[in-house]
């Protein structure tokens, strides 16, 4: 597959992932409008890590970055669906607001939840 085709596949996957992250975030925020911790990003990152674990467990090869499915879903969709930058902003905001306990809960749930989500996805695949 050509490099141009992989870039197009990556772009479509990334756009789809970003849109799904946004829509899921809106749905979670509608259900929980004033959470103590940023629950929407925790949910997004755990679901995304779980999905990536399933994908990785099913398509792992030495040439992942040339595999169209992995480029679309792994790098594109799940890369844009999950968000380390928003996680960082929300963690820092909790700390700046002196909500240290909430920050610790948010950091712990986000990091360990995402790793556990990935491992669960990987092992069930």
mmCIF file of C-alpha atoms in Angstrom:
data_model
loop_
_atom_site.group_PDB
_atom_site.id
_atom_site.type_symbol
_atom_site.label_atom_id
_atom_site.label_comp_id
_atom_site.label_asym_id
_atom_site.label_seq_id
_atom_site.Cartn_x
_atom_site.Cartn_y
_atom_site.Cartn_z
ATOM 1 C CA UNK A 1 0.000 0.000 0.000
ATOM 2 C CA UNK A 2 1.327 3.433 -0.858
ATOM 3 C CA UNK A 3 2.349 5.996 1.722
ATOM 4 C CA UNK A 4 -0.314 8.396 0.397
ATOM 5 C CA UNK A 5 -3.037 5.785 0.872
ATOM 6 C CA UNK A 6 -1.881 5.103 4.447
ATOM 7 C CA UNK A 7 -1.926 8.832 5.206
ATOM 8 C CA UNK A 8 -5.488 9.099 3.882
ATOM 9 C CA UNK A 9 -6.541 6.054 5.935
ATOM 10 C CA UNK A 10 -4.898 7.580 9.030
ATOM 11 C CA UNK A 11 -6.672 10.901 8.443
ATOM 12 C CA UNK A 12 -10.118 9.317 8.105
ATOM 13 C CA UNK A 13 -9.524 7.146 11.178
ATOM 14 C CA UNK A 14 -8.303 10.101 13.225
ATOM 15 C CA UNK A 15 -11.243 12.272 12.236
ATOM 16 C CA UNK A 16 -13.664 9.486 13.113
ATOM 17 C CA UNK A 17 -12.007 8.922 16.483
ATOM 18 C CA UNK A 18 -12.021 12.608 17.372
ATOM 19 C CA UNK A 19 -15.701 12.913 16.438
ATOM 20 C CA UNK A 20 -16.623 9.856 18.515
ATOM 21 C CA UNK A 21 -14.628 11.198 21.490
ATOM 22 C CA UNK A 22 -16.467 14.502 21.255
ATOM 23 C CA UNK A 23 -19.919 12.900 20.973
ATOM 24 C CA UNK A 24 -19.285 10.429 23.804
ATOM 25 C CA UNK A 25 -17.936 13.266 25.948
ATOM 26 C CA UNK A 26 -21.109 15.271 25.329
ATOM 27 C CA UNK A 27 -23.300 12.280 26.208
ATOM 28 C CA UNK A 28 -21.415 11.617 29.444
ATOM 29 C CA UNK A 29 -21.459 15.301 30.414
ATOM 30 C CA UNK A 30 -25.208 15.410 29.779
ATOM 31 C CA UNK A 31 -25.681 12.457 32.124
ATOM 32 C CA UNK A 32 -23.175 13.810 34.707
ATOM 33 C CA UNK A 33 -23.167 17.615 34.280
ATOM 34 C CA UNK A 34 -21.096 18.485 37.367
ATOM 35 C CA UNK A 35 -18.791 15.582 38.179
ATOM 36 C CA UNK A 36 -16.121 15.952 40.864
ATOM 37 C CA UNK A 37 -13.591 14.432 38.505
ATOM 38 C CA UNK A 38 -13.542 14.525 34.668
ATOM 39 C CA UNK A 39 -15.458 11.269 34.229
ATOM 40 C CA UNK A 40 -15.963 11.725 30.476
ATOM 41 C CA UNK A 41 -12.243 11.511 29.696
ATOM 42 C CA UNK A 42 -11.782 8.573 32.067
ATOM 43 C CA UNK A 43 -14.512 6.677 30.212
ATOM 44 C CA UNK A 44 -13.160 7.665 26.791
ATOM 45 C CA UNK A 45 -9.590 6.669 27.633
ATOM 46 C CA UNK A 46 -10.552 3.324 29.192
ATOM 47 C CA UNK A 47 -12.850 2.411 26.281
ATOM 48 C CA UNK A 48 -10.180 3.494 23.795
ATOM 49 C CA UNK A 49 -7.475 1.511 25.575
ATOM 50 C CA UNK A 50 -9.744 -1.549 25.694
ATOM 51 C CA UNK A 51 -10.460 -1.253 21.967
ATOM 52 C CA UNK A 52 -6.794 -0.798 21.151
ATOM 53 C CA UNK A 53 -5.974 -3.858 23.263
ATOM 54 C CA UNK A 54 -8.457 -5.938 21.262
ATOM 55 C CA UNK A 55 -7.041 -4.638 17.996
ATOM 56 C CA UNK A 56 -3.431 -5.111 19.059
ATOM 57 C CA UNK A 57 -4.125 -8.633 20.253
ATOM 58 C CA UNK A 58 -5.679 -9.529 16.907
ATOM 59 C CA UNK A 59 -3.412 -7.847 14.357
ATOM 60 C CA UNK A 60 -0.006 -7.608 15.991
ATOM 61 C CA UNK A 61 2.732 -8.162 13.437
ATOM 62 C CA UNK A 62 6.206 -6.842 12.840
ATOM 63 C CA UNK A 63 4.809 -4.459 10.193
ATOM 64 C CA UNK A 64 1.983 -2.752 12.087
ATOM 65 C CA UNK A 65 2.657 0.679 10.649
ATOM 66 C CA UNK A 66 2.123 -0.650 7.116
ATOM 67 C CA UNK A 67 -1.081 -2.493 7.995
ATOM 68 C CA UNK A 68 -4.104 -0.485 6.802
ATOM 69 C CA UNK A 69 -6.415 -1.774 9.557
ATOM 70 C CA UNK A 70 -3.959 -0.884 12.308
ATOM 71 C CA UNK A 71 -3.227 2.522 10.768
ATOM 72 C CA UNK A 72 -6.959 3.288 10.500
ATOM 73 C CA UNK A 73 -8.078 1.943 13.887
ATOM 74 C CA UNK A 74 -4.956 1.851 16.036
ATOM 75 C CA UNK A 75 -3.139 4.993 15.067
ATOM 76 C CA UNK A 76 -6.050 6.947 13.583
ATOM 77 C CA UNK A 77 -9.283 6.131 15.394
ATOM 78 C CA UNK A 78 -8.025 5.112 18.836
ATOM 79 C CA UNK A 79 -5.147 7.592 18.649
ATOM 80 C CA UNK A 80 -7.611 10.449 18.234
ATOM 81 C CA UNK A 81 -10.364 8.925 20.390
ATOM 82 C CA UNK A 82 -8.159 8.713 23.463
ATOM 83 C CA UNK A 83 -6.563 11.918 24.615
ATOM 84 C CA UNK A 84 -3.511 12.359 26.760
ATOM 85 C CA UNK A 85 -3.495 16.117 26.267
ATOM 86 C CA UNK A 86 -7.008 16.604 27.686
ATOM 87 C CA UNK A 87 -6.133 14.221 30.513
ATOM 88 C CA UNK A 88 -3.110 16.406 31.301
ATOM 89 C CA UNK A 89 -5.092 19.652 31.239
ATOM 90 C CA UNK A 90 -7.798 18.252 33.505
ATOM 91 C CA UNK A 91 -5.275 16.805 35.974
ATOM 92 C CA UNK A 92 -3.396 20.110 36.185
ATOM 93 C CA UNK A 93 -6.658 22.030 36.585
ATOM 94 C CA UNK A 94 -7.655 19.873 39.555
ATOM 95 C CA UNK A 95 -4.249 20.468 41.130
ATOM 96 C CA UNK A 96 -4.408 24.226 40.474
ATOM 97 C CA UNK A 97 -7.853 24.278 42.101
ATOM 98 C CA UNK A 98 -6.309 22.605 45.175
ATOM 99 C CA UNK A 99 -8.480 19.517 44.659
ATOM 100 C CA UNK A 100 -5.634 17.151 45.423
ATOM 101 C CA UNK A 101 -7.771 14.180 46.396
ATOM 102 C CA UNK A 102 -9.835 14.504 43.217
ATOM 103 C CA UNK A 103 -6.642 14.858 41.189
ATOM 104 C CA UNK A 104 -5.196 11.698 42.710
ATOM 105 C CA UNK A 105 -8.394 9.771 42.014
ATOM 106 C CA UNK A 106 -8.511 11.110 38.449
ATOM 107 C CA UNK A 107 -4.857 10.286 37.798
ATOM 108 C CA UNK A 108 -5.175 6.806 39.290
ATOM 109 C CA UNK A 109 -8.394 5.887 37.485
ATOM 110 C CA UNK A 110 -7.119 7.262 34.190
ATOM 111 C CA UNK A 111 -3.716 5.602 34.231
ATOM 112 C CA UNK A 112 -4.546 2.265 35.830
ATOM 113 C CA UNK A 113 -7.979 2.055 34.210
ATOM 114 C CA UNK A 114 -6.476 2.574 30.755
ATOM 115 C CA UNK A 115 -3.730 0.008 31.306
ATOM 116 C CA UNK A 116 -6.183 -2.530 32.711
ATOM 117 C CA UNK A 117 -8.595 -1.782 29.848
ATOM 118 C CA UNK A 118 -5.842 -2.425 27.298
ATOM 119 C CA UNK A 119 -4.792 -5.651 28.989
ATOM 120 C CA UNK A 120 -8.380 -6.912 29.203
ATOM 121 C CA UNK A 121 -8.895 -6.168 25.520
ATOM 122 C CA UNK A 122 -5.610 -7.791 24.606
ATOM 123 C CA UNK A 123 -6.216 -10.952 26.612
ATOM 124 C CA UNK A 124 -9.799 -11.493 25.457
ATOM 125 C CA UNK A 125 -8.788 -11.130 21.812
#
